[in-house]
CSV table of C-alpha atoms and ligand atoms in Angstrom, one decimal:
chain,number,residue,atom,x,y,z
F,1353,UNK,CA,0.0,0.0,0.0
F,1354,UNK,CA,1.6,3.5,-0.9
F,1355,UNK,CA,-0.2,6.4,0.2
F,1356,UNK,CA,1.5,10.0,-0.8
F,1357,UNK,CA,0.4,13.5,-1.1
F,1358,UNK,CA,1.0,15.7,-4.3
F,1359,UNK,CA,2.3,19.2,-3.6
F,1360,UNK,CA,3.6,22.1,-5.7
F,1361,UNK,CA,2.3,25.5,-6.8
F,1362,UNK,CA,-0.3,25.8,-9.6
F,1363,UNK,CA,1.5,24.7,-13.1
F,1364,UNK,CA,3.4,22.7,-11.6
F,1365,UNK,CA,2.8,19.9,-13.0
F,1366,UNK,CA,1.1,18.1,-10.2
F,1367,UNK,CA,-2.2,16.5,-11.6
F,1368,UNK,CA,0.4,15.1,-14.7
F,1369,UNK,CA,3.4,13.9,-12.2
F,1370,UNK,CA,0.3,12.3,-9.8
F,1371,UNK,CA,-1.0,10.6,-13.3
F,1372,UNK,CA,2.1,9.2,-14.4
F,1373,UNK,CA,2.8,7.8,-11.0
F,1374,UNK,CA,-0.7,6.6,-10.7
F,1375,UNK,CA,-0.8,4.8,-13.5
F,1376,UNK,CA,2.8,2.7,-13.5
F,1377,UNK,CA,1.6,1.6,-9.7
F,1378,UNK,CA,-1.7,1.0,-9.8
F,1379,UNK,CA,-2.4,3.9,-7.8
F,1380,UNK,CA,-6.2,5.7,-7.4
F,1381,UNK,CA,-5.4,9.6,-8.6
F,1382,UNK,CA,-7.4,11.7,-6.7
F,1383,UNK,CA,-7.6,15.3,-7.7
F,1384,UNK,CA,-9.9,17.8,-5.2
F,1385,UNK,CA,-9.8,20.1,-8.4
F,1386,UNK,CA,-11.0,17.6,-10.7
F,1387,UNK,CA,-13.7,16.6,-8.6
F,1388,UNK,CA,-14.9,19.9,-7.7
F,1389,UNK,CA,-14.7,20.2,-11.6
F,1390,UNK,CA,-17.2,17.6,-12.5
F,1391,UNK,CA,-19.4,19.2,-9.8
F,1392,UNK,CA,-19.6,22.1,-11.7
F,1393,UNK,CA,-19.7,20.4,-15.0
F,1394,UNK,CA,-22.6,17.9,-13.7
F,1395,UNK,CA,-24.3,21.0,-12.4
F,1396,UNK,CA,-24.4,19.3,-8.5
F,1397,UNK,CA,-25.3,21.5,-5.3
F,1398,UNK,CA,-21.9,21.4,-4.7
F,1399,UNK,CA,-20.9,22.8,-8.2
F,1400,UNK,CA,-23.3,25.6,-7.3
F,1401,UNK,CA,-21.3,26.3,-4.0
F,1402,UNK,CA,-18.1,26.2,-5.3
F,1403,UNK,CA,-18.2,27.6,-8.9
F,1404,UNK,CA,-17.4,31.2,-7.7
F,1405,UNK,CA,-14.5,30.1,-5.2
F,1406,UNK,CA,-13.1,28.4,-8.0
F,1407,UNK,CA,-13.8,31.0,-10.9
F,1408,UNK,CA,-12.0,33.4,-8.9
F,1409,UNK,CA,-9.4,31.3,-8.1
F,1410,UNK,CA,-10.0,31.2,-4.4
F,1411,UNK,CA,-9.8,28.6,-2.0
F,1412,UNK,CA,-13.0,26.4,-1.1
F,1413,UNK,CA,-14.4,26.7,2.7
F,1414,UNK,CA,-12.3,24.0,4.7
F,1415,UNK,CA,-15.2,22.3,5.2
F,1416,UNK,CA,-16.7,21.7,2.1
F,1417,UNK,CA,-13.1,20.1,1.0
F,1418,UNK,CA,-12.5,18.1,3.8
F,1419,UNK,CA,-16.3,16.0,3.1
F,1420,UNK,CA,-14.8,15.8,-0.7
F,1421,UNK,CA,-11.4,14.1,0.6
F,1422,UNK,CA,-13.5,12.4,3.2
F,1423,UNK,CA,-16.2,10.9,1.3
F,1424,UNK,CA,-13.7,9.8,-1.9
F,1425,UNK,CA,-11.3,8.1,0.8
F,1426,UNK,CA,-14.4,6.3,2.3
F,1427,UNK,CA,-14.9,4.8,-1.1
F,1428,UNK,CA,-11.6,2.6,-0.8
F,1429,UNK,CA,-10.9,2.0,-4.2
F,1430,UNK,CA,-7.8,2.4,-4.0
F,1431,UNK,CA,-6.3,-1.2,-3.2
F,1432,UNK,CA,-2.4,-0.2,-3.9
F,1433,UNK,CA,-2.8,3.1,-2.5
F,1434,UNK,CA,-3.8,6.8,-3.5
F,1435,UNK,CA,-1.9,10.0,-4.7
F,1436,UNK,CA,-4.0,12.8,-3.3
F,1437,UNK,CA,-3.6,16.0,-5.8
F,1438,UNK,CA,-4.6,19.5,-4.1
F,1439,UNK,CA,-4.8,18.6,-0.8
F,1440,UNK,CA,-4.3,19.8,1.9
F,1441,UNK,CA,-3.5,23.0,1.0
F,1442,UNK,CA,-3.9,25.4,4.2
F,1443,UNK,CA,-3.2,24.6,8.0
F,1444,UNK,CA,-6.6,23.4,8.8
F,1445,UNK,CA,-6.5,21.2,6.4
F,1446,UNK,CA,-3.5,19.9,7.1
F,1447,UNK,CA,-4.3,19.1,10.9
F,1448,UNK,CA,-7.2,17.1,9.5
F,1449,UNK,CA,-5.2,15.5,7.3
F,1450,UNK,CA,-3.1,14.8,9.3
F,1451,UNK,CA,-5.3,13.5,12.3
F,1452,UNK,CA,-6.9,11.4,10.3
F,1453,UNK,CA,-4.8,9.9,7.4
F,1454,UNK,CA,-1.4,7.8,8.0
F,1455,UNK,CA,0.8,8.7,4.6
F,1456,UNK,CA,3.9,7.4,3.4
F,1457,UNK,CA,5.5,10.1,1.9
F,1458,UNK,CA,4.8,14.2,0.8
F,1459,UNK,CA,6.0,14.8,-2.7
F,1460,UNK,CA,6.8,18.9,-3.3
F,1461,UNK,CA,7.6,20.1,-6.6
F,1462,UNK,CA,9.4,23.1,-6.9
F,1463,UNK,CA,9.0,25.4,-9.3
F,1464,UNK,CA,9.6,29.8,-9.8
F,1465,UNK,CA,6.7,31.5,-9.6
F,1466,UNK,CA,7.2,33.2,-13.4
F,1467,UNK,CA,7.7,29.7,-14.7
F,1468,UNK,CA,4.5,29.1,-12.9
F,1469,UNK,CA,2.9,31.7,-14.5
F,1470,UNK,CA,3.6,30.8,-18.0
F,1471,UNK,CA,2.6,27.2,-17.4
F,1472,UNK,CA,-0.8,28.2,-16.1
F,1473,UNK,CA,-1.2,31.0,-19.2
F,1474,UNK,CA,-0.2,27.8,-22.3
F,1475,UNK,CA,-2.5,25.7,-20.4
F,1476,UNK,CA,-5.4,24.1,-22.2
F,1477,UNK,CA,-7.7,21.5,-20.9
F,1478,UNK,CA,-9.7,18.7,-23.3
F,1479,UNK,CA,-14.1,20.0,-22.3
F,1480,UNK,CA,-14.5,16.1,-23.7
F,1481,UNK,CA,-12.4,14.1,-21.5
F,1482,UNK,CA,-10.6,16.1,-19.2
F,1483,UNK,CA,-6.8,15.6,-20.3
F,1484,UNK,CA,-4.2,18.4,-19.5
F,1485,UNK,CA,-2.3,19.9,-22.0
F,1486,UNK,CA,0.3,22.7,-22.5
F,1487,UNK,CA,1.6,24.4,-25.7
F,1488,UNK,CA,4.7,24.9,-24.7
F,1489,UNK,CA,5.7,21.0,-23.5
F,1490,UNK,CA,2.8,18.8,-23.8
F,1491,UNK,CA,1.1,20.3,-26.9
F,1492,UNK,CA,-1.9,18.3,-29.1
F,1493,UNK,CA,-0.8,16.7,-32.5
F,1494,UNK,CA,-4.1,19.2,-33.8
F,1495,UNK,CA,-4.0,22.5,-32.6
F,1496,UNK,CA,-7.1,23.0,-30.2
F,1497,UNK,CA,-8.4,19.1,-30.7
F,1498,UNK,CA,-8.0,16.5,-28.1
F,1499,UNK,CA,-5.4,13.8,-29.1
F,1500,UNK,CA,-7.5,11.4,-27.1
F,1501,UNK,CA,-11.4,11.9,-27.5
F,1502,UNK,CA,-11.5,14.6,-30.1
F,1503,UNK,CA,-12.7,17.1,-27.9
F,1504,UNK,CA,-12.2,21.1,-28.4
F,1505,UNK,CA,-9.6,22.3,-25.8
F,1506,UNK,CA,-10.0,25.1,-23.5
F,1507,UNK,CA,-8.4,27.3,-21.1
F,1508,UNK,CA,-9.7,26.9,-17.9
F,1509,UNK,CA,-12.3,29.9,-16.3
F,1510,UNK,CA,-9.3,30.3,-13.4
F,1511,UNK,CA,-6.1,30.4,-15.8
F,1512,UNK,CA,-7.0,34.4,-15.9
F,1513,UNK,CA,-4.3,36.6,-14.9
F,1514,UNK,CA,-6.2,37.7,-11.7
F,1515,UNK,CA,-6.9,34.7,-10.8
F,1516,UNK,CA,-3.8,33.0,-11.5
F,1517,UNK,CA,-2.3,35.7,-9.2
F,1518,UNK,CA,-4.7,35.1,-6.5
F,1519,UNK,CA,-4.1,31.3,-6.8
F,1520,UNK,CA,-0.3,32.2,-6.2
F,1521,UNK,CA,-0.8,34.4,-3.2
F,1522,UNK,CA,-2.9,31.8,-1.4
F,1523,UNK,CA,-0.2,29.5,-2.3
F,1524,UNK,CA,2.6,30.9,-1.1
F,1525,UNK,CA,0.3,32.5,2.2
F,1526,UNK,CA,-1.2,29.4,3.2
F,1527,UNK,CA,0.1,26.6,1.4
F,1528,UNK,CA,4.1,27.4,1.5
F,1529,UNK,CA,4.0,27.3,5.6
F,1530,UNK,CA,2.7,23.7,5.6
F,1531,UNK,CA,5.9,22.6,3.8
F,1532,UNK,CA,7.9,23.5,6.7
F,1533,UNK,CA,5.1,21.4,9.3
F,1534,UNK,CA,5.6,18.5,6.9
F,1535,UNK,CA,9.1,18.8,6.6
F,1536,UNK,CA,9.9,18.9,10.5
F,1537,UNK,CA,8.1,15.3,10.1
F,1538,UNK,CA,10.5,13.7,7.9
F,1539,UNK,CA,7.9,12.9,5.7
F,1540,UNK,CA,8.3,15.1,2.3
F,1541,UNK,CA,10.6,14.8,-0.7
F,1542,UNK,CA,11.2,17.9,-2.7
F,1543,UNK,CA,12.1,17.7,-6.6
F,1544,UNK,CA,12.4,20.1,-9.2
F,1545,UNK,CA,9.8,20.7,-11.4
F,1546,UNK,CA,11.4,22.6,-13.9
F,1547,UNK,CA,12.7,19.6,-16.7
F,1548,UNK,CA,10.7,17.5,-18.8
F,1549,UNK,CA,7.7,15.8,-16.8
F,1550,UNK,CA,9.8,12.5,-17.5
F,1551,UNK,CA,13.0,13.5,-15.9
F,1552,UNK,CA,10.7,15.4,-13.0
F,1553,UNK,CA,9.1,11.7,-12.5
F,1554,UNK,CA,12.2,9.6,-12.4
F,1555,UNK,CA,14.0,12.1,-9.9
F,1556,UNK,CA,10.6,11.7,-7.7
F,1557,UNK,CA,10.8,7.7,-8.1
F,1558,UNK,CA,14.1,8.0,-7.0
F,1559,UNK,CA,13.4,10.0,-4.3
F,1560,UNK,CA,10.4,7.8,-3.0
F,1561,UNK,CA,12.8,4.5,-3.4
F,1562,UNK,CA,10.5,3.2,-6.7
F,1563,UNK,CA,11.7,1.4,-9.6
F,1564,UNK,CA,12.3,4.4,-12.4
F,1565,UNK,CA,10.9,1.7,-15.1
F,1566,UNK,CA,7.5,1.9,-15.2
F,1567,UNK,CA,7.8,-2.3,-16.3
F,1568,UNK,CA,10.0,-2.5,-13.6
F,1569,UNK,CA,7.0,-1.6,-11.1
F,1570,UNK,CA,5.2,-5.0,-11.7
F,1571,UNK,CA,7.7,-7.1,-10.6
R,838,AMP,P1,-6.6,22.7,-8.9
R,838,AMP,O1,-7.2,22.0,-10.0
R,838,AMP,O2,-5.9,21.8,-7.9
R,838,AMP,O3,-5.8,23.9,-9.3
R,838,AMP,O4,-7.9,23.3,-8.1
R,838,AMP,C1,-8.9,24.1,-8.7
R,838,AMP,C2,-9.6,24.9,-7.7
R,838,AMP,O5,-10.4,24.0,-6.8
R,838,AMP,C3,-8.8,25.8,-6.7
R,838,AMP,O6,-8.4,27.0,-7.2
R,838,AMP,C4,-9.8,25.9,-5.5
R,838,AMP,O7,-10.8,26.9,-5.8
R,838,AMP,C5,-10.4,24.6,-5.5
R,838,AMP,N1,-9.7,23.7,-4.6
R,838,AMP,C6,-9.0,22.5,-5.0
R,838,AMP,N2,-8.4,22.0,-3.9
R,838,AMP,C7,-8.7,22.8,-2.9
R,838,AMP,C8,-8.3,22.7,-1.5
R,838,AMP,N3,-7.6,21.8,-1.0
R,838,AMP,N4,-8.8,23.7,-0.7
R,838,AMP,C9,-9.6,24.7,-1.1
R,838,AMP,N5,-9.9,24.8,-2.4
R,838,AMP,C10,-9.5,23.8,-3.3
């Protein structure tokens, strides 16, 4: 069983470093943005509560987030363990987490804020299927057409300059000071997240003591 926590500011490259590792170990990905996402797509009373938070780039009410992560950890779907993407990202969340949750490892990815920036302003996202992409290292064989399901990409409503600066501040308020809580216990591994999202994912392998072969994981 590995469980681990995906960190890093927004572009970093956290929802496609928590993929890759998700899917070489058998791993459940679970992303509080995506799910408060499909709220909102799926038009649920919790997409109604949240759509403004998110539009602006603000964070959700603790509360609301913690019965997302509780209720999609009740499910226990994840037999060889989760990677938990967006959470926690504040102090109160982190207590919780923290109370509640035994984890074997914090992964932080590093990355400047300008770089940061950038990454968030080429991002586009499939409205089909969901899939990340980003014109400046992950672009579509089409322009603007899903490689996958054909789908017209978009930028998401909270890659707008204010928001993107908003998202920043709160991450670097109230996100930034829980590094140092996690670090004090033992439990995080920092990589850089400025390479390819290949070499970022080996270095993290490494650092988490997994086989850099994605074959290499089944045996
Ligand atoms: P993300 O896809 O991780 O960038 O998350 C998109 C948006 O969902 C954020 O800007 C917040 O509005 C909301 N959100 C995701 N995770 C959290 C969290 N742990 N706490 C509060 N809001 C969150």
């Amino acid at each position: 069983m590995r469980k681990y926590v995906i960190m890093g500011p927004q572009g970093s490259g956290k929802g496609t470093q928590a993929k890759m590792l998700a899917r070489d170990f058998d791993l459940v990905h679970i992303s509080v943005g995506d799910i408060f996402r499909w709220h909102v797509q799926n038009r649920t009373k919790i997409g109604s509560k949240v759509q403004r938070y998110m539009k602006e780039g603000r964070l959700v009410p603790d509360e609301m987030v913690s019965d997302v992560v509780k209720d999609r950890l009740d499910q226990h779907d994840w037999r060889f363990g989760f990677v938990l993407d967006g959470f926690p990202r504040n102090a109160a969340q982190a207590d919780f987490f923290l109370e509640n949750y035994d984890i074997d490892a914090v992964i932080a990815i590093d990355l400047p804020e300008d770089a940061a920036i950038e990454r968030m302003q080429s991002r586009r996202l499939c409205s089909g299927c969901g899939l990340d992409y980003n014109l400046i290292q992950l672009r579509p064989k089409v322009p603007d057409i899903c490689d996958n399901c054909g789908g017209r990409l978009v930028t998401r409503p909270d890659d707008t300059p204010e928001a993107i600066r908003a998202r920043l501040k709160d991450y670097r308020e109230k996100t930034e000071p829980i590094l140092e809580l996690l670090r004090e216990k033992e439990i995080i591994v920092t990589v850089d997240g400025t390479p390819s999202p290949e070499r970022v994912q080996a270095e993290m392998r490494r650092k988490l003591s997994l086989p850099v072969e994605p074959g290499a994981a089944q045996s």
